[in-house]
Short mmCIF file of C-alpha atoms in Angstrom, two decimals:
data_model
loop_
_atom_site.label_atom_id
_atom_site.label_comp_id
_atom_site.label_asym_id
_atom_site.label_seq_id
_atom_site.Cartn_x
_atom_site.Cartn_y
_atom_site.Cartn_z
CA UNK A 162 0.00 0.00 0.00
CA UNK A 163 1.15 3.65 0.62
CA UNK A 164 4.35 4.15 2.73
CA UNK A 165 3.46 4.69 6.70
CA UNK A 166 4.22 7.72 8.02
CA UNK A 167 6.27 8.10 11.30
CA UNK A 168 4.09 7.60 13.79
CA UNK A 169 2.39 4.87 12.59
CA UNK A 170 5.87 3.16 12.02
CA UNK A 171 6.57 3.51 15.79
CA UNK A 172 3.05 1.90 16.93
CA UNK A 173 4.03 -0.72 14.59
CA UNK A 174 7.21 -1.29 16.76
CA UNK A 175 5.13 -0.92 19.61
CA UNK A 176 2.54 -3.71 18.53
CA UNK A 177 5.29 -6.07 17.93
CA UNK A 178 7.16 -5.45 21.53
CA UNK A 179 3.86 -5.81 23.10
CA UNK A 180 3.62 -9.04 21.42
CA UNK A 181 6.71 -10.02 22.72
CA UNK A 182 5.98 -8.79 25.95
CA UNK A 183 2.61 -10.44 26.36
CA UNK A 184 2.56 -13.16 23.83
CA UNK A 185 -0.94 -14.34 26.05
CA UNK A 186 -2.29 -11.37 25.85
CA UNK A 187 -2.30 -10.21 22.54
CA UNK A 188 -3.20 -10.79 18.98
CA UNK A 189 -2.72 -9.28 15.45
CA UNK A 190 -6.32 -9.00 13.63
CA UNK A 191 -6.11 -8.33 9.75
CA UNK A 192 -3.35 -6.30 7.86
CA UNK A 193 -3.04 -3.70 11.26
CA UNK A 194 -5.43 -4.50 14.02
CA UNK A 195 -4.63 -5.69 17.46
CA UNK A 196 -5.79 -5.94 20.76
CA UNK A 197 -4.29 -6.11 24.10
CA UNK A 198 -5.91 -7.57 27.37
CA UNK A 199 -3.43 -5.41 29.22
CA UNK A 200 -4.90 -5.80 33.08
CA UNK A 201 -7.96 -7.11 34.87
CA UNK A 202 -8.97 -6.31 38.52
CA UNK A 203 -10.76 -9.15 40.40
CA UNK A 204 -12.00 -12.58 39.44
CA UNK A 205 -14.33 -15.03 40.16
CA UNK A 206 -13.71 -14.89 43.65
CA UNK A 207 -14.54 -11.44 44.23
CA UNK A 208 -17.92 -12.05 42.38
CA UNK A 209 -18.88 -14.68 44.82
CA UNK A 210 -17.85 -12.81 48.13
CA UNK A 211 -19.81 -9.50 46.63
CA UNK A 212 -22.66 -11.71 46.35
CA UNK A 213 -22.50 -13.22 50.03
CA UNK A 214 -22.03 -10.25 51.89
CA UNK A 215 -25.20 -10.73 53.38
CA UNK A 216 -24.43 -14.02 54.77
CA UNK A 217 -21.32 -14.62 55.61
CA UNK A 218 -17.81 -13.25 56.81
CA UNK A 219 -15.83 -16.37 55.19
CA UNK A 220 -13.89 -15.06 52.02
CA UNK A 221 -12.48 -16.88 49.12
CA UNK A 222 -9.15 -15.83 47.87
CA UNK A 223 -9.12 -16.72 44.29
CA UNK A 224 -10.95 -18.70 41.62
CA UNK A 225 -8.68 -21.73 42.69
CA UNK A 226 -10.65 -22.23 45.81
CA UNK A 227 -13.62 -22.80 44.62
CA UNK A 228 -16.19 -25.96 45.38
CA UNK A 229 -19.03 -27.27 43.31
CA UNK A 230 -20.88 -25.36 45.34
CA UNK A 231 -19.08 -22.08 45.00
CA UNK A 232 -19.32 -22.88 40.94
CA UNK A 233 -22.97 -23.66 41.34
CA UNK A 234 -23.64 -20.07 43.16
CA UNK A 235 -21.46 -18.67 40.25
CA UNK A 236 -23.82 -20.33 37.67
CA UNK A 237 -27.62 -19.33 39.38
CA UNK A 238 -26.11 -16.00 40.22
CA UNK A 239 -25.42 -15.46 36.52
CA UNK A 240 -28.27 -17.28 35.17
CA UNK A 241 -30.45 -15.69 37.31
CA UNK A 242 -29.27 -11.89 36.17
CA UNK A 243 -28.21 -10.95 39.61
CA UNK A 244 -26.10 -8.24 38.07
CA UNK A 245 -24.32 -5.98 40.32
CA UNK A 246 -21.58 -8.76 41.41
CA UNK A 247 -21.07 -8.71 38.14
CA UNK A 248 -19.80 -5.19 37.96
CA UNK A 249 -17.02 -5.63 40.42
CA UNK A 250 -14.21 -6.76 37.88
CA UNK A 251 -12.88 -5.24 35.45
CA UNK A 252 -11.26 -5.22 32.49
CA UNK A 253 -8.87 -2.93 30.03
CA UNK A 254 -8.07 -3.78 26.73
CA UNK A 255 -6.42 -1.77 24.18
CA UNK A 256 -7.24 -2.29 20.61
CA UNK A 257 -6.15 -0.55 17.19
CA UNK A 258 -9.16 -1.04 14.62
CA UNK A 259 -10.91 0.52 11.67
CA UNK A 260 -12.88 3.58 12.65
CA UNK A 261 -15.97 1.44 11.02
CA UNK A 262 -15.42 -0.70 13.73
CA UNK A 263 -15.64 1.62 16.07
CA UNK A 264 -18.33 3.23 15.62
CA UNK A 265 -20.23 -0.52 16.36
CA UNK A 266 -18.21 -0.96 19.31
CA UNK A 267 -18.65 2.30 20.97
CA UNK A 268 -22.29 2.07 21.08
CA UNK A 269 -21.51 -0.13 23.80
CA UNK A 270 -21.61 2.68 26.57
CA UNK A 271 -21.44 1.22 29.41
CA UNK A 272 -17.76 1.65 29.37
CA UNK A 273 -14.88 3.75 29.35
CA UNK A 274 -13.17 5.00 26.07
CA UNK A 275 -10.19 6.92 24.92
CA UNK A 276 -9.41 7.27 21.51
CA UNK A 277 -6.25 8.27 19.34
CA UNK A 278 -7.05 11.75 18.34
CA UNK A 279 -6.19 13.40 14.79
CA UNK A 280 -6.39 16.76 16.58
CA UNK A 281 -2.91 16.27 18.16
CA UNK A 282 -1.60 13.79 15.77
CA UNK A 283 -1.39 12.65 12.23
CA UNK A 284 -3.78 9.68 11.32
CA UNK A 285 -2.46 6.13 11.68
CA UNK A 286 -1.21 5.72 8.01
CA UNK A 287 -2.96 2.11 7.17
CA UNK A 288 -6.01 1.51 6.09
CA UNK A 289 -7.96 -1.89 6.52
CA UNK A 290 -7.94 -3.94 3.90
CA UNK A 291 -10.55 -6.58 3.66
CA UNK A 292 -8.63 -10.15 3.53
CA UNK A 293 -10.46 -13.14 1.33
CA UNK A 294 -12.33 -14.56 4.07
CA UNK A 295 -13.92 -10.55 4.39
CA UNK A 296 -15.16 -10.82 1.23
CA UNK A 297 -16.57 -13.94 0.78
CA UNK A 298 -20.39 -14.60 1.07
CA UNK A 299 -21.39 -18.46 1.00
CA UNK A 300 -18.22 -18.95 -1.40
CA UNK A 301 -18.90 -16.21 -3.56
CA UNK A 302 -16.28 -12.91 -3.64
CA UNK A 303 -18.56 -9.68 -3.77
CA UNK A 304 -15.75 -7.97 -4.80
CA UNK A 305 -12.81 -9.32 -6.86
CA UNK A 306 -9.24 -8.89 -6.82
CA UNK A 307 -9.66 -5.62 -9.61
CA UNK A 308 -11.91 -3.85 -7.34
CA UNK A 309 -9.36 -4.45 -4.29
CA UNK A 310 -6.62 -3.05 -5.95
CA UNK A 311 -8.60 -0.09 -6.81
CA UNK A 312 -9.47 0.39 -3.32
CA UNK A 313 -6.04 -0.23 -2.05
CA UNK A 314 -4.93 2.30 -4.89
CA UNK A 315 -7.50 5.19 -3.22
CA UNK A 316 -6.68 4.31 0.49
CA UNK A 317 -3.17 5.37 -0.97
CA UNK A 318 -3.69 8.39 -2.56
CA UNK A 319 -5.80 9.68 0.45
CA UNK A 320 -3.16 9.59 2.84
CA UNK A 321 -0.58 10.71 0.56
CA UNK A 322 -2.89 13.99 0.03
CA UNK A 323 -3.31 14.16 3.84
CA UNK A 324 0.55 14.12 4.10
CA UNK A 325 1.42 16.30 1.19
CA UNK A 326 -1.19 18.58 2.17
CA UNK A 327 -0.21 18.97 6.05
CA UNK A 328 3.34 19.49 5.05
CA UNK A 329 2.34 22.51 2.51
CA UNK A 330 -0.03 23.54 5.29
CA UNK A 331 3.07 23.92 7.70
CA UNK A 332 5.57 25.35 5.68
CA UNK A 333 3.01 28.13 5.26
CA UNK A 334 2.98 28.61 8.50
CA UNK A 335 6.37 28.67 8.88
CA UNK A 336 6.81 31.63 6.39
CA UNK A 337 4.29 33.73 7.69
CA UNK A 338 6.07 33.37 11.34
CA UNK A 339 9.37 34.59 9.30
CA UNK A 340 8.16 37.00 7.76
CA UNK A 341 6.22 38.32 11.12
CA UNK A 342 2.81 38.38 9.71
CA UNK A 343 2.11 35.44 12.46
CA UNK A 344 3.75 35.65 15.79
CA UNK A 345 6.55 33.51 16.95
CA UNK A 346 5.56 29.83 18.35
CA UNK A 347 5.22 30.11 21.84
CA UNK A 348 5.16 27.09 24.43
CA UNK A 349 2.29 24.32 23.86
CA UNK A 350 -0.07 23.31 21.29
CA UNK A 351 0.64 25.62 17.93
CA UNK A 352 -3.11 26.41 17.36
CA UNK A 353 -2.17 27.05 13.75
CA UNK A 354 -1.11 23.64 12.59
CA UNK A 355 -3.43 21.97 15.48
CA UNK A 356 -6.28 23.66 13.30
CA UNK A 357 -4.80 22.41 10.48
CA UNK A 358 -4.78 18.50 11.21
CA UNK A 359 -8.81 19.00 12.86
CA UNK A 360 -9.33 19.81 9.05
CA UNK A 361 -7.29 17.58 7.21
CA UNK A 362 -8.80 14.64 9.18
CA UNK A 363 -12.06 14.86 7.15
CA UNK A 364 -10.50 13.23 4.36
CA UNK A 365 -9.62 10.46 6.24
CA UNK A 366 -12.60 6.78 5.16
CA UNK A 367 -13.79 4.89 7.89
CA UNK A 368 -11.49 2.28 6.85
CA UNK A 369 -8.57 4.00 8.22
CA UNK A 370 -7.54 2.38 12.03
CA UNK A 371 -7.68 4.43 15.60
CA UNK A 372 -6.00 2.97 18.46
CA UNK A 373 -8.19 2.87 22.16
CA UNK A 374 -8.19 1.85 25.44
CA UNK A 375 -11.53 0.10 26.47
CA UNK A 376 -12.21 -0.12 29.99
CA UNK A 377 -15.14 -2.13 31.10
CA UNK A 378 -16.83 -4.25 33.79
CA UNK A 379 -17.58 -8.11 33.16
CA UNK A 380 -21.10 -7.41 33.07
CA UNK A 381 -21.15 -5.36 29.93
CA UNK A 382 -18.34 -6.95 28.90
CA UNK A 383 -20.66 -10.22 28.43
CA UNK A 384 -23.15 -7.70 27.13
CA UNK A 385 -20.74 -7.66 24.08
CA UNK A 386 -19.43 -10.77 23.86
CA UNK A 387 -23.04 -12.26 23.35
CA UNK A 388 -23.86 -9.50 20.74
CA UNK A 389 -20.69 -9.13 18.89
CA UNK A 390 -19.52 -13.25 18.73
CA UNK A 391 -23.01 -14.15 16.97
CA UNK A 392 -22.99 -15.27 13.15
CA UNK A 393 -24.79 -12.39 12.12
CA UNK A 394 -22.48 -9.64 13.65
CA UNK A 395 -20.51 -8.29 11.22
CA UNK A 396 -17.26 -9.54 10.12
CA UNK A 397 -14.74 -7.45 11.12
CA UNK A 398 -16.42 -6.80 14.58
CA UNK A 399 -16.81 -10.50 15.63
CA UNK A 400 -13.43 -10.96 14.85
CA UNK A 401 -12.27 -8.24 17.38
CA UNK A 402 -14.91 -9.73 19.23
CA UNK A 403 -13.48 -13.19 19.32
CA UNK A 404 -10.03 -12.27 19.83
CA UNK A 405 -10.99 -10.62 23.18
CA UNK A 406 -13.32 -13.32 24.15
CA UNK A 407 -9.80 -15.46 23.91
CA UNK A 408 -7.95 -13.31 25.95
CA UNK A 409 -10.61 -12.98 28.61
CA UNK A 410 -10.54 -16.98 28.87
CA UNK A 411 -7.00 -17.48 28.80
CA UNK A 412 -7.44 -15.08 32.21
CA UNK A 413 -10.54 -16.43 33.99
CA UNK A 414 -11.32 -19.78 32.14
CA UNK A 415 -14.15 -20.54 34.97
CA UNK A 416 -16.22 -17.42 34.05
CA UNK A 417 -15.46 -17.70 30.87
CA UNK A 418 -17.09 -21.50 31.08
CA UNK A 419 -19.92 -20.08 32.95
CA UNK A 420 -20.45 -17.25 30.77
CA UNK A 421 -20.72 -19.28 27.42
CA UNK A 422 -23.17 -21.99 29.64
CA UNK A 423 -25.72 -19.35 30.16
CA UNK A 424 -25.36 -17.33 26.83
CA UNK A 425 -25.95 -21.24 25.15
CA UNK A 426 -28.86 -21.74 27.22
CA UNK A 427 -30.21 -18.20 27.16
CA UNK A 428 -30.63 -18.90 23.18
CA UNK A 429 -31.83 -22.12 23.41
CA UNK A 430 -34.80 -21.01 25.87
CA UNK A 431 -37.77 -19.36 23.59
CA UNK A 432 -38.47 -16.01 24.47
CA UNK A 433 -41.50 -14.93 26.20
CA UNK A 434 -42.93 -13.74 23.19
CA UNK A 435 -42.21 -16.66 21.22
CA UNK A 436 -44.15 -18.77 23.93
CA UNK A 437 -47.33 -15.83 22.86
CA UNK A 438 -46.86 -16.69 19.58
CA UNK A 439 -47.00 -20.24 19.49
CA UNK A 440 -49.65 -19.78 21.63
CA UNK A 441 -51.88 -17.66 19.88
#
């Protein structure tokens, strides 16, 4: 494709020493994504002794002490929606994705999120390129190999504009602090070129990637796993989707059991509406 600009070069680096760093807890998605189950806070344990502080003093210390019965109570308690000791872990993840992506994943609210901003920096320099498997229906390409190098071709020539553009932009700048009709640069953001890059940015397709950290509890979390992992979510979602849902059960392999028992049965069980339906 088009040659990556600096920036994007060092978060390149950056992916690969993470995966070095963390080899089981991180994966490469596509021709640039990645995600990152960089920490967790609590685990099954702390769900179970949120969920008997009513009833008892006695304290487990991890996941590895539990009984059948402490799995059980794990089970009903999920099952059963009791939510709230279900909100006391946690999770971050960092992931670099298309903005298309994005804009699925962040309807998801019940979260925290901070994103790579092309206010203070230049855009990430890559743009997603749908693999074989992307754009395959039921064995069928629904676009061929002519189309993808067109597209490839335009990804291109959009961030080559954005860079020749931003440099002209700046050397303008430049001149008119030279030739005093600006003032000089003083300390901090230079509006001038800051205003620059908030325009420039339009240009830039949803296909291009952003880089976030995602913060969220387990209870959302499982929110998304059971909306995103489903055949029908799109593509390039479920497979961010997946990906985390592997890291996750690398980390706590007991709620991640428990988690996938109830989702199973949850869509097994007709709805109540279903039952009105048959019904009527």
């Amino acid at each position: 494709m088009n040659d990556i600009n600096k920036a994007t070069a060092e978060l390149q680096a950056e992916m690969e020493q993470r995966m070095v760093l963390n080899p089981e807890g991180t994966r490469r998605i596509g021709n640039f994504g990645f995600i990152e189950l960089e920490e967790s806070w609590g685990d099954e344990a702390t769900i179970i002794n949120t969920a008997r502080i009513s009833t008892t003093n006695q304290r487990l210390k991890s996941g590895h002490d539990f009984n059948e019965r402490d799995r059980n109570l794990l089970y009903q308690l999920l099952r059963d929606q009791h939510g709230t000791p279900f909100e006391t872990i946690y999770f971050r993840f960092r992931f670099i994705a298309p903005i298309f992506v994005l804009r699925q994943w962040v309807k998801h609210r019940v979260s925290s999120w901070n994103e790579f901003s092309m206010r203070y920096r230049k855009p990430i320099s890559v743009a997603y390129i749908p693999d074989e498997a992307a754009r395959t229906v039921d064995g069928y390409a629904v676009l061929d190999d002519t189309v993808m190098a067109e597209y490839e071709a335009l990804m291109g020539q959009l961030f080559q504009w954005y860079e020749t553009q931003y440099s002209a932009a700046c050397t303008r700048i430049d001149g008119a602090r030279e030739s005093g009709e600006l003032a000089p640069k003083e300390g901090g953001r230079d509006p001038y070129r800051g205003r620059a890059r908030e325009l420039l940015r339009n240009v830039m397709p949803v296909a291009a990637y952003s880089d976030v950290y995602w913060t969220i509890n387990f209870r959302s979390l499982m929110n998304f796993f059971k909306l995103r992992r489903k055949k029908d979510a799109q593509y390039e979602i479920r497979e961010y989707a997946d990906a985390a849902y592997a890291l996750f059960a690398a980390r706590l392999p007991l709620l991640a059991e428990t988690m996938q028992r109830v989702i199973d049965e949850s869509e097994q069980t007709p709805s109540t509406e279903e039952h009105a339906g048959r019904a009527g």
